[in-house]
XYZ file of C-alpha atoms in Angstrom:
733
model
C 0.000 0.000 0.000
C 1.310 3.422 -0.935
C 0.371 5.903 1.799
C -0.051 9.651 2.126
C 3.188 10.838 0.638
C 3.059 8.485 -2.324
C 1.016 9.534 -5.316
C -0.450 6.206 -6.436
C -4.196 5.743 -6.748
C -4.679 4.502 -3.187
C -2.525 7.182 -1.600
C -4.915 10.066 -2.035
C -7.940 8.562 -0.378
C -7.316 9.607 3.193
C -4.568 10.618 5.546
C -3.742 8.113 8.293
C -4.951 8.757 11.831
C -1.544 10.245 12.657
C -2.283 13.248 10.465
C -6.121 13.492 10.364
C -5.954 16.027 13.208
C -4.591 18.442 10.604
C -6.398 20.743 8.211
C -6.973 18.391 5.305
C -8.322 14.959 4.624
C -5.740 13.965 2.090
C -2.417 14.909 0.639
C -4.030 16.017 -2.610
C -5.919 18.746 -0.769
C -2.792 19.754 1.161
C -0.783 19.899 -2.049
C -3.481 21.904 -3.850
C -3.630 24.380 -0.995
C 0.153 24.631 -1.026
C 0.178 25.342 -4.756
C -2.370 28.114 -4.248
C -0.212 29.688 -1.550
C 2.850 29.552 -3.779
C 0.944 31.510 -6.435
C 0.405 34.298 -3.880
C 4.059 34.544 -2.831
C 6.321 37.390 -3.843
C 9.796 36.559 -5.154
C 11.265 37.585 -1.806
C 8.834 35.390 0.118
C 9.690 32.362 -1.997
C 13.113 32.013 -0.420
C 11.928 32.285 3.195
C 10.955 28.633 3.732
C 14.004 27.275 1.932
C 16.639 28.034 4.557
C 17.080 28.395 8.285
C 19.454 28.777 11.181
C 20.581 26.816 14.203
C 19.281 29.065 17.027
C 22.039 28.236 19.490
C 24.980 30.297 20.786
C 27.641 28.411 18.845
C 30.135 31.208 19.439
C 30.310 34.433 21.491
C 29.779 36.474 18.329
C 26.821 34.474 17.027
C 23.885 36.682 15.960
C 20.879 36.770 18.271
C 18.128 34.387 17.054
C 14.666 35.780 16.193
C 12.450 36.533 19.187
C 10.106 33.612 18.513
C 12.893 31.034 18.063
C 13.321 28.330 20.709
C 16.828 27.112 21.544
C 17.071 23.879 19.625
C 18.281 22.384 16.405
C 16.708 24.679 13.845
C 14.500 27.627 12.970
C 12.955 28.499 9.595
C 11.079 31.788 9.505
C 7.403 31.843 8.627
C 5.482 34.186 6.333
C 3.042 36.127 8.491
C 1.233 37.750 5.561
C 0.198 34.319 4.278
C -0.413 32.719 7.651
C 2.546 30.361 7.259
C 4.092 29.478 10.638
C 7.785 29.302 11.380
C 9.315 25.849 11.644
C 10.846 25.238 15.066
C 12.940 22.103 15.103
C 14.411 19.879 17.774
C 16.395 16.677 17.809
C 15.783 13.656 17.946
C 14.504 10.056 17.875
C 15.148 9.420 21.586
C 13.353 12.477 22.957
C 13.560 16.272 22.960
C 17.260 17.035 22.929
C 18.814 18.655 25.998
C 21.043 20.996 23.919
C 23.524 21.310 26.755
C 20.829 22.560 29.150
C 20.428 25.912 27.419
C 16.625 25.875 27.796
C 16.880 24.953 31.501
C 14.341 22.191 31.065
C 14.233 18.439 30.803
C 12.476 15.795 28.758
C 11.746 12.092 28.873
C 14.648 10.054 27.532
C 13.532 6.964 25.677
C 15.974 4.073 25.583
C 18.373 3.993 22.648
C 17.221 3.019 19.188
C 18.760 -0.424 19.569
C 16.874 -0.929 22.833
C 13.613 0.055 21.163
C 14.302 -2.225 18.219
C 15.166 -5.145 20.515
C 11.496 -5.173 21.540
C 10.492 -6.082 17.963
C 7.268 -4.301 18.898
C 5.936 -1.635 16.509
C 3.116 -0.716 18.904
C 5.664 0.136 21.590
C 7.613 2.391 19.214
C 4.378 4.103 18.241
C 3.721 4.847 21.924
C 7.245 6.164 22.346
C 6.891 8.358 19.287
C 3.595 9.742 20.568
C 5.202 10.556 23.928
C 8.258 12.399 22.619
C 6.168 14.124 19.955
C 3.825 15.391 22.670
C 6.781 16.752 24.643
C 8.219 18.463 21.580
C 4.872 20.128 20.934
C 4.490 21.155 24.581
C 7.868 22.899 24.396
C 6.773 24.829 21.300
C 8.495 22.734 18.627
C 6.588 21.677 15.519
C 9.303 19.588 13.833
C 11.036 16.612 15.454
C 14.232 15.472 13.746
C 13.497 11.820 14.470
C 13.182 8.650 12.439
C 16.751 7.313 12.336
C 16.644 4.478 9.815
C 20.212 3.788 8.696
C 21.104 0.102 8.655
C 23.996 -1.196 10.758
C 26.543 -1.884 8.044
C 29.364 -1.483 10.543
C 28.524 -2.056 14.227
C 31.473 0.154 15.242
C 29.578 3.186 13.944
C 29.282 5.734 16.749
C 25.608 6.340 15.937
C 24.624 2.681 15.920
C 22.818 3.251 19.225
C 20.533 5.864 17.616
C 19.436 3.593 14.790
C 17.325 0.467 14.886
C 18.714 -2.604 13.171
C 20.632 -4.220 10.357
C 17.494 -5.484 8.599
C 15.342 -3.459 6.179
C 12.015 -5.013 7.194
C 12.540 -4.663 10.940
C 13.910 -1.139 10.583
C 11.197 -0.013 8.191
C 8.315 -1.345 10.272
C 9.666 0.075 13.528
C 10.685 3.503 12.265
C 7.350 3.843 10.495
C 5.515 3.114 13.739
C 7.598 5.666 15.660
C 6.952 8.347 13.033
C 3.210 7.636 13.136
C 3.248 8.253 16.877
C 5.226 11.473 16.555
C 2.995 12.947 13.861
C -0.162 12.101 15.848
C 0.681 15.318 17.730
C 0.183 17.587 14.701
C 3.903 18.030 14.230
C 6.279 17.041 11.436
C 8.716 14.155 11.755
C 11.661 13.459 9.533
C 13.109 10.142 8.495
C 16.914 10.245 8.364
C 19.763 10.163 7.310
C 19.003 9.505 3.660
C 20.999 7.443 2.847
C 23.869 4.957 3.305
C 25.262 6.934 6.255
C 27.222 3.980 7.627
C 29.963 5.516 9.780
C 30.994 8.717 11.543
C 34.689 8.718 10.583
C 35.048 11.250 7.768
C 31.277 11.462 7.632
C 31.161 14.581 5.452
C 33.435 13.321 2.730
C 33.443 9.523 2.770
C 32.280 8.288 -0.633
C 30.037 5.221 -0.628
C 30.416 2.760 -3.467
C 27.374 0.539 -3.954
C 25.322 -0.695 -6.892
C 21.779 0.558 -7.399
C 20.422 -2.965 -6.934
C 22.239 -3.578 -3.665
C 21.143 -0.212 -2.272
C 17.506 -0.735 -3.288
C 17.414 -4.183 -1.646
C 18.861 -3.019 1.674
C 19.297 0.532 3.005
C 16.889 2.167 0.581
C 14.271 -0.518 1.186
C 14.398 0.258 4.920
C 13.635 3.905 4.148
C 10.989 2.967 1.594
C 9.107 0.764 4.054
C 9.483 3.391 6.773
C 8.019 6.077 4.518
C 5.134 3.844 3.523
C 4.304 2.900 7.107
C 4.934 6.214 8.832
C 4.355 8.891 6.197
C 7.049 11.280 7.447
C 6.414 14.757 6.137
C 10.130 15.439 5.753
C 13.245 13.514 4.806
C 16.659 14.556 6.107
C 19.486 13.797 3.710
C 22.900 12.587 4.818
C 26.439 13.940 5.140
C 28.230 11.208 3.186
C 28.840 11.033 -0.520
C 27.222 8.465 -2.801
C 29.125 7.848 -6.010
C 30.897 11.179 -5.625
C 27.905 13.379 -4.761
C 27.017 14.582 -1.267
C 23.858 12.981 0.089
C 22.164 16.403 0.154
C 23.322 17.063 -3.408
C 22.506 13.639 -4.856
C 20.277 13.725 -7.900
C 20.186 9.912 -7.706
C 18.876 9.749 -4.140
C 16.691 12.848 -3.918
C 15.252 13.151 -7.405
C 15.495 9.708 -8.980
C 14.768 7.436 -6.014
C 12.783 9.522 -3.560
C 10.738 11.901 -5.663
C 10.413 10.075 -8.960
C 10.387 6.368 -8.160
C 8.748 6.637 -4.736
C 6.622 9.684 -5.628
C 7.354 11.326 -2.284
C 5.388 14.544 -1.754
C 7.011 15.962 1.376
C 10.182 18.022 1.526
C 13.866 17.215 1.884
C 15.794 19.132 4.510
C 19.563 19.048 4.714
C 21.535 17.761 7.624
C 23.301 20.571 9.452
C 26.355 21.664 7.476
C 25.693 19.238 4.615
C 24.984 21.611 1.695
C 27.871 22.022 -0.769
C 26.338 24.624 -3.079
C 23.397 26.160 -4.909
C 23.037 23.268 -7.363
C 21.773 21.085 -4.517
C 18.396 22.718 -5.201
C 18.344 21.309 -8.742
C 19.383 17.929 -7.376
C 16.376 17.669 -5.073
C 17.191 19.494 -1.833
C 14.273 21.662 -0.648
C 15.628 23.311 2.481
C 19.049 24.351 3.782
C 19.201 23.683 7.532
C 21.582 25.171 10.090
C 22.982 27.442 7.433
C 25.740 28.856 9.701
C 27.482 25.494 9.419
C 27.640 25.555 5.606
C 30.253 27.393 3.502
C 27.585 29.947 2.566
C 23.841 30.606 2.649
C 22.948 29.244 -0.763
C 19.142 29.147 -0.548
C 18.426 32.787 0.306
C 19.299 35.673 -2.022
C 21.574 33.504 -4.169
C 18.695 31.131 -4.902
C 16.304 34.021 -5.524
C 18.701 35.624 -7.992
C 19.122 32.314 -9.827
C 15.347 31.872 -10.035
C 14.976 35.349 -11.541
C 17.392 34.448 -14.339
C 17.018 30.720 -14.919
C 13.682 28.927 -15.532
C 15.096 25.729 -14.037
C 15.654 27.436 -10.701
C 12.319 29.269 -10.918
C 10.432 25.996 -11.346
C 12.481 24.323 -8.654
C 11.889 27.187 -6.221
C 8.120 26.903 -6.660
C 8.341 23.155 -6.081
C 10.487 23.629 -2.975
C 7.885 25.928 -1.462
C 5.013 23.677 -2.440
C 6.649 20.701 -0.733
C 7.357 22.540 2.510
C 3.844 23.980 2.551
C 2.297 20.590 1.799
C 3.954 19.236 4.930
C 2.886 22.248 7.001
C -0.722 21.950 5.904
C -0.862 18.148 6.150
C 0.360 18.332 9.766
C -1.895 21.273 10.557
C 0.908 23.437 11.879
C -0.937 26.618 10.949
C -4.299 25.784 12.513
C -2.960 23.765 15.447
C 0.103 25.783 16.427
C 2.539 24.419 18.986
C 3.157 26.834 21.837
C 5.757 26.710 24.616
C 4.478 25.958 28.089
C 2.203 23.047 27.298
C 1.446 20.419 29.925
C 3.589 17.277 29.897
C 2.545 14.041 31.584
C 6.047 13.042 32.645
C 4.772 10.130 34.739
C 2.955 8.560 31.804
C 5.906 9.109 29.508
C 8.305 7.650 32.074
C 6.170 4.512 32.077
C 6.483 4.289 28.301
C 10.252 4.658 28.627
C 10.369 1.985 31.337
C 8.172 -0.428 29.379
C 10.408 0.067 26.361
C 13.537 -0.612 28.390
C 11.984 -3.754 29.882
C 10.985 -5.124 26.484
C 14.332 -4.184 24.957
C 16.634 -5.844 27.505
C 18.133 -8.997 25.973
C 19.092 -11.976 28.135
C 22.194 -13.371 26.414
C 23.289 -15.987 28.959
C 21.696 -17.656 31.997
C 23.703 -20.649 33.183
C 22.023 -22.787 35.823
C 19.044 -20.434 35.790
C 20.862 -18.045 38.100
C 18.300 -15.501 36.970
C 15.841 -14.418 38.088
C 17.478 -13.549 41.377
C 15.743 -14.550 44.594
C 14.653 -11.602 46.678
C 15.945 -13.520 49.694
C 19.611 -13.015 48.755
C 21.606 -11.970 51.826
C 24.487 -10.012 50.262
C 24.655 -8.577 46.749
C 27.793 -6.920 45.436
C 27.214 -4.372 42.675
C 30.311 -3.252 40.808
C 30.953 -0.581 38.179
C 29.060 1.664 35.840
C 28.191 4.520 38.245
C 25.326 2.191 39.190
C 24.563 4.090 42.391
C 23.856 7.202 40.320
C 22.258 6.286 37.009
C 22.431 4.627 33.619
C 24.551 5.624 30.636
C 23.223 7.465 27.588
C 24.710 7.989 24.153
C 26.266 11.297 23.136
C 25.778 13.811 20.375
C 22.791 15.741 19.076
C 20.358 13.057 20.280
C 21.341 13.568 23.944
C 18.246 13.823 26.158
C 18.194 14.569 29.885
C 15.420 14.831 32.417
C 14.678 17.614 34.877
C 17.837 18.564 36.741
C 20.157 17.340 34.019
C 22.417 14.298 34.160
C 23.214 12.449 37.374
C 26.869 12.118 36.344
C 28.877 13.837 33.607
C 32.291 12.548 32.582
C 34.183 14.884 30.265
C 36.355 13.271 27.595
C 38.461 16.349 26.886
C 36.846 17.271 23.577
C 37.386 20.784 22.201
C 35.409 23.188 20.036
C 31.786 24.396 19.915
C 30.360 20.864 20.088
C 32.500 19.654 22.995
C 29.530 19.667 25.363
C 27.734 17.186 23.103
C 30.634 14.776 23.528
C 30.433 13.995 27.226
C 29.456 10.796 28.950
C 26.166 11.464 30.729
C 24.120 9.251 33.025
C 20.354 9.481 33.462
C 18.995 9.872 36.986
C 17.835 6.267 37.379
C 19.939 4.322 39.867
C 20.154 0.553 39.383
C 21.498 0.143 42.915
C 18.529 1.994 44.381
C 16.155 -0.157 42.313
C 17.959 -3.360 43.351
C 17.686 -2.385 47.026
C 13.971 -1.783 46.561
C 13.589 -5.243 45.010
C 15.548 -7.001 47.773
C 14.935 -4.956 50.941
C 16.313 -7.728 53.159
C 19.657 -7.909 51.381
C 22.832 -6.040 52.099
C 23.664 -4.370 48.781
C 27.209 -3.030 48.551
C 28.688 -1.090 45.648
C 32.183 -0.555 44.348
C 33.175 1.526 41.329
C 35.569 -1.180 40.177
C 38.576 1.098 39.813
C 40.562 -1.300 41.958
C 40.274 -4.918 40.890
C 41.480 -6.255 44.243
C 38.726 -4.399 46.076
C 36.086 -5.680 43.632
C 37.371 -9.251 44.004
C 37.249 -8.947 47.776
C 33.610 -7.883 47.657
C 32.799 -10.637 45.145
C 34.159 -13.300 47.475
C 31.924 -12.125 50.304
C 28.720 -11.866 48.219
C 26.011 -14.380 47.403
C 25.794 -12.887 43.935
C 27.710 -10.226 42.014
C 26.241 -7.826 39.456
C 28.819 -6.059 37.285
C 27.611 -3.054 35.325
C 29.856 -2.745 32.269
C 29.568 0.399 30.167
C 30.790 1.490 26.769
C 29.921 4.974 25.617
C 29.117 5.848 21.999
C 28.533 9.186 20.366
C 27.762 10.920 17.136
C 30.990 12.135 15.552
C 33.209 9.243 16.679
C 33.401 5.594 15.721
C 34.752 2.811 17.898
C 38.200 1.336 17.482
C 37.158 -2.219 18.317
C 34.663 -4.249 20.330
C 36.520 -4.312 23.644
C 35.170 -2.756 26.811
C 37.184 0.345 27.829
C 38.969 1.147 31.089
C 40.050 -2.419 31.868
C 36.502 -3.677 32.339
C 37.186 -6.985 30.586
C 39.939 -7.766 33.096
C 37.688 -6.632 35.950
C 34.883 -8.973 34.907
C 37.315 -11.856 34.434
C 38.722 -11.405 37.950
C 35.337 -10.972 39.616
C 33.865 -14.013 37.846
C 36.865 -16.084 38.950
C 36.197 -15.015 42.542
C 32.443 -15.684 42.400
C 30.883 -17.971 39.765
C 27.496 -16.330 40.410
C 28.560 -13.210 38.499
C 25.982 -11.431 36.360
C 27.094 -8.866 33.795
C 24.755 -6.045 32.791
C 25.956 -4.343 29.609
C 25.097 -0.704 28.943
C 26.427 -0.282 25.420
C 25.515 1.283 22.101
C 27.257 -1.372 20.012
C 28.143 -5.063 20.236
C 31.090 -5.872 22.487
C 33.641 -8.661 22.811
C 33.056 -11.000 25.733
C 36.331 -12.843 26.449
C 34.944 -13.583 29.924
C 31.613 -14.970 28.697
C 32.075 -18.631 29.655
C 33.120 -17.688 33.190
C 29.960 -15.710 33.971
C 26.599 -16.966 35.176
C 24.442 -14.529 33.218
C 24.673 -11.606 30.810
C 22.039 -8.956 30.120
C 22.325 -6.474 27.265
C 20.515 -3.404 28.592
C 21.761 -0.976 25.903
C 21.297 2.687 26.920
C 18.049 2.098 28.805
C 16.729 5.636 29.195
C 14.935 7.588 31.880
C 13.790 4.554 33.881
C 16.590 2.199 32.962
C 17.631 1.367 36.514
C 14.133 0.268 37.428
C 13.796 -1.772 34.232
C 17.098 -3.578 34.820
C 16.172 -4.467 38.417
C 12.750 -5.682 37.290
C 14.362 -8.121 34.852
C 17.063 -9.233 37.296
C 14.486 -10.188 39.928
C 11.928 -11.683 37.563
C 9.120 -9.168 37.844
C 9.718 -8.749 34.122
C 10.416 -11.825 32.020
C 13.066 -10.759 29.465
C 11.747 -10.773 25.924
C 14.247 -8.679 23.951
C 15.751 -10.084 20.773
C 18.928 -8.742 19.188
C 18.231 -6.340 16.289
C 21.884 -6.574 15.216
C 24.472 -9.341 15.026
C 27.139 -9.546 17.720
C 30.248 -10.739 15.849
C 32.953 -12.857 17.449
C 35.568 -10.472 16.102
C 36.089 -7.733 13.516
C 37.548 -10.265 11.083
C 34.017 -11.509 10.432
C 32.895 -8.123 9.088
C 32.914 -7.122 5.398
C 35.498 -4.473 6.311
C 37.589 -5.743 9.249
C 39.271 -2.330 9.465
C 36.876 0.594 9.567
C 37.614 2.900 6.644
C 39.745 5.882 7.619
C 39.705 5.252 11.364
C 43.451 4.746 11.711
C 44.394 7.628 9.409
C 42.034 10.455 10.391
C 42.053 12.494 13.566
C 38.713 12.521 15.448
C 36.490 15.303 14.134
C 32.905 15.714 15.331
C 31.969 17.626 12.195
C 33.519 14.981 9.945
C 35.254 17.570 7.778
C 37.953 16.524 5.333
C 41.460 17.326 6.606
C 42.318 18.859 3.213
C 40.579 19.691 -0.051
C 42.146 16.744 -1.824
C 41.431 14.194 0.947
C 39.663 11.058 -0.276
C 37.956 8.265 1.634
C 35.895 5.449 0.124
C 33.638 2.831 1.672
C 33.097 -0.141 -0.632
C 29.634 -1.439 0.224
C 29.641 -3.600 -2.872
C 31.645 -6.090 -0.794
C 28.503 -7.223 0.994
C 25.993 -5.539 -1.295
C 22.511 -6.056 0.126
C 23.713 -8.812 2.455
C 23.971 -6.659 5.571
C 24.486 -8.156 9.020
C 23.075 -11.662 9.419
C 22.734 -11.952 5.636
C 26.512 -11.507 5.305
C 27.143 -14.083 8.022
C 24.825 -16.555 6.261
C 26.500 -15.914 2.911
C 29.958 -16.508 4.364
C 28.938 -19.423 6.582
C 30.113 -17.528 9.689
C 28.733 -18.099 13.183
C 28.212 -15.045 15.370
C 28.953 -14.606 19.033
C 25.214 -13.915 19.304
C 23.116 -13.909 16.126
C 20.483 -11.471 14.952
C 17.155 -12.268 16.607
C 18.732 -14.007 19.611
C 17.366 -13.684 23.136
C 16.615 -15.932 26.084
C 13.652 -16.012 28.465
C 12.744 -17.318 31.916
C 10.279 -19.629 30.175
C 10.410 -21.764 27.022
C 8.662 -21.418 23.687
C 7.881 -23.436 20.592
C 7.207 -22.324 17.033
C 5.691 -24.609 14.421
C 2.874 -25.363 12.023
C 4.261 -23.097 9.331
C 2.066 -22.752 6.253
C 2.718 -20.306 3.436
C 1.951 -19.582 -0.189
C 4.749 -17.019 -0.469
C 2.362 -14.102 0.028
C 1.199 -14.752 3.586
C 2.262 -17.194 6.258
C 0.673 -18.641 9.377
C 2.324 -20.427 12.265
C 1.722 -21.179 15.933
C 3.755 -19.934 18.883
C 3.482 -21.684 22.234
C 4.676 -21.153 25.805
C 5.790 -24.511 27.185
C 7.241 -23.187 30.446
C 5.922 -22.180 33.810
C 6.012 -18.386 33.452
C 4.132 -15.885 31.357
C 6.362 -14.295 28.754
C 6.689 -12.844 25.301
C 8.343 -14.346 22.263
C 9.001 -13.159 18.733
C 8.052 -15.349 15.813
C 10.683 -14.835 13.113
C 10.053 -16.020 9.566
C 13.006 -16.262 7.195
C 13.420 -16.937 3.523
C 16.218 -19.513 3.460
C 16.562 -20.405 -0.220
C 15.304 -19.230 -3.581
C 15.234 -21.212 -6.797
C 17.648 -23.742 -5.304
C 20.159 -21.149 -4.079
C 20.739 -20.234 -0.412
C 19.431 -16.758 0.371
C 18.469 -15.613 3.854
C 16.135 -12.731 4.533
C 13.766 -11.888 7.364
C 10.343 -11.749 5.701
C 8.014 -11.540 8.689
C 7.906 -11.213 12.463
C 5.392 -11.000 15.268
C 5.808 -10.434 18.992
C 3.195 -12.148 21.182
C 2.539 -12.397 24.928
C 1.694 -15.907 26.133
C 0.535 -17.300 29.454
C 2.080 -20.584 30.659
C 0.833 -23.423 28.480
C -0.874 -21.066 26.036
C -0.420 -20.959 22.279
C -1.420 -18.522 19.587
C -1.747 -18.788 15.845
C -0.319 -15.762 14.074
C -0.190 -14.614 10.498
C 2.195 -12.342 8.651
C 2.140 -10.782 5.206
C 5.281 -11.268 3.129
C 6.386 -8.148 1.287
C 7.225 -9.365 -2.242
C 10.233 -7.020 -2.390
C 11.905 -9.251 0.202
C 11.758 -12.146 -2.264
C 12.820 -10.096 -5.266
C 15.865 -8.608 -6.930
C 16.073 -5.030 -8.135
C 16.874 -5.278 -11.813
C 16.868 -2.668 -14.557
C 14.613 -0.180 -12.794
C 12.147 -2.556 -11.171
C 11.570 -5.580 -8.962
C 11.793 -9.120 -10.311
C 10.895 -12.392 -8.625
C 12.402 -15.352 -10.462
C 10.257 -18.461 -10.842
C 11.209 -21.395 -8.682
C 10.973 -23.083 -5.309
C 11.151 -20.781 -2.296
C 11.950 -22.238 1.117
C 10.881 -20.565 4.357
C 11.647 -21.448 7.960
C 10.794 -20.243 11.435
C 13.747 -19.296 13.587
C 14.395 -18.511 17.210
C 17.121 -16.348 15.645
C 18.893 -16.066 12.296
C 21.121 -19.096 12.971
C 18.683 -21.472 14.660
C 16.037 -22.372 12.122
C 13.286 -24.952 12.053
C 12.325 -27.230 9.153
C 11.875 -25.507 5.818
C 8.551 -25.263 4.026
C 8.874 -25.000 0.254
C 6.437 -23.329 -2.102
C 6.537 -22.815 -5.860
C 6.343 -19.144 -6.885
C 5.774 -17.875 -10.393
C 7.942 -15.230 -12.002
C 6.816 -11.669 -11.493
C 8.128 -8.171 -12.201
C 6.851 -4.715 -11.318
C 7.792 -1.091 -10.772
C 7.526 0.808 -7.489
């Protein structure tokens, strides 16, 4: 189904519920109204909506923002004469960004994107989107720069924690649900960063090499599904190059793919500092964002002068305005204005954050059923991770903090105007406090873990040890490897040797090595668990919550298993938050044709590699079965059952495993279900034909042959295959 921003026959019938609170019933009406407004605009007015500033004090000499601007990511002036409101923009997918505390307020921090995705629960992401969208609106913002949808091509990417998964179906479904929730508040959401933004090292000049087919079957398909499901009214283009052109200056991505093939009707905004020149307008860019960060303001007077002389620019300028206005009218920004000072139900939103953290925690190991912990434990030693104070969050523009700011801030010595975005911050949610509440009869002692001998001494005296291991990630920096920093691997090894009942809780934004794995009793991946992360972790540890998270990315055994064992440019380039080239002639290339569309678990399947923990993996305190698979290649039904003694949730995962006699693995359907002990449920999924197809010569093609499907508890543990004959088919988007 092609939805509101796609111009096929079914798209114009009615806006989804997320946008019906606006001023129009369908995108055709919004677009017609926008065209009428454009006809009333003066030449000077036509450049107003095409560019904007970052209303933050980036330097002592920065000009004062307009009186109605709110400190945040962006501001685009409105046109009062025509009743067009200003666009007031804030980051990001995890909540309303803290922007270094400049507004002197707080917001609800959702868990990281990976934590959200580990729930495999679109409804939960929709709730989270609705919550953070409501907070953005209450603070006066009408654009939320959310919807991170880049696939995990390299798990060392510093922004991996912001994104969702390595799979196009899972990413597309989840990001679409989040966007639907955000836009239910009569505000605009983006989907970003379009596209193939796979690493932070050299992010403004790295040139991605990938075939059209491979891109369409992987990263672009994730965006396509996300746009179809969520109908984002804006797309944010990326910093990186694609075949030599900047993402925000890519005729291929913005014109050919997005606007022509997908018939997208919203507008494309640039990432901040991502516009190379005026010609980006001809190549599909509609709005220059954060213009102070670019070499020049290209979309103001320069664009107006070009439009006065060149019919190409004149036509493009009208289209740029029509697209921005279509989004404004479809969201109802003019008739339902967002105003600062709105009421925020922080308690309700905290519950959403806590529920998300609970569903996103992944139980990776549980030897001898050491978990859940008995509340009758006499002495519990908690070590590491500032666990008395809070839980770690990722850094960069997506940084969210609650009222009062972070519980702990650890500076890393960064310099420059964005240094404050590159600090390790901990949310005010203490795991130790939550553990003490769960086990009021226990003596709970804590050690930072700076001194291994002290930690070992406490481990020897405890009934059980819980080690909180942290690894911070941030926008602007990639990770050198998968090790835990600050000697934490050695700490865990020593503690586990002293007490075999050692449980490791990981707060990370990427996969990590686990050289100590076999010596531990249990391992929980808690990710960056957000505003109520401490409570969620304790709830899982003590069994009030049965863990149900499933990995949305593969945890490799080592970097040698990756398509690029050495991350491109990491060893040669100095860290640079902005990602600028060190010189005009600097070159950096990422060859994504190595894996093509086989990202993550698909690459592992192609190479016959076994992961440390595979995509889709996750344990529970109960046991489940999956069987009875029936499919015709278009839909599939199967039955999930709880064969254990506890209520819990499982995720049915349906994979294509071979096509026309050739091995080919792709996730083609999934469903998360809650089951009481002994209960079973029959579920059905619809198989998107694009997941069975190849992109070939401008369209999708399904070759005739036998297609085998199997249910899996994860991407490596698959049940018996069911084979169906499928006829050849080809079609255009």
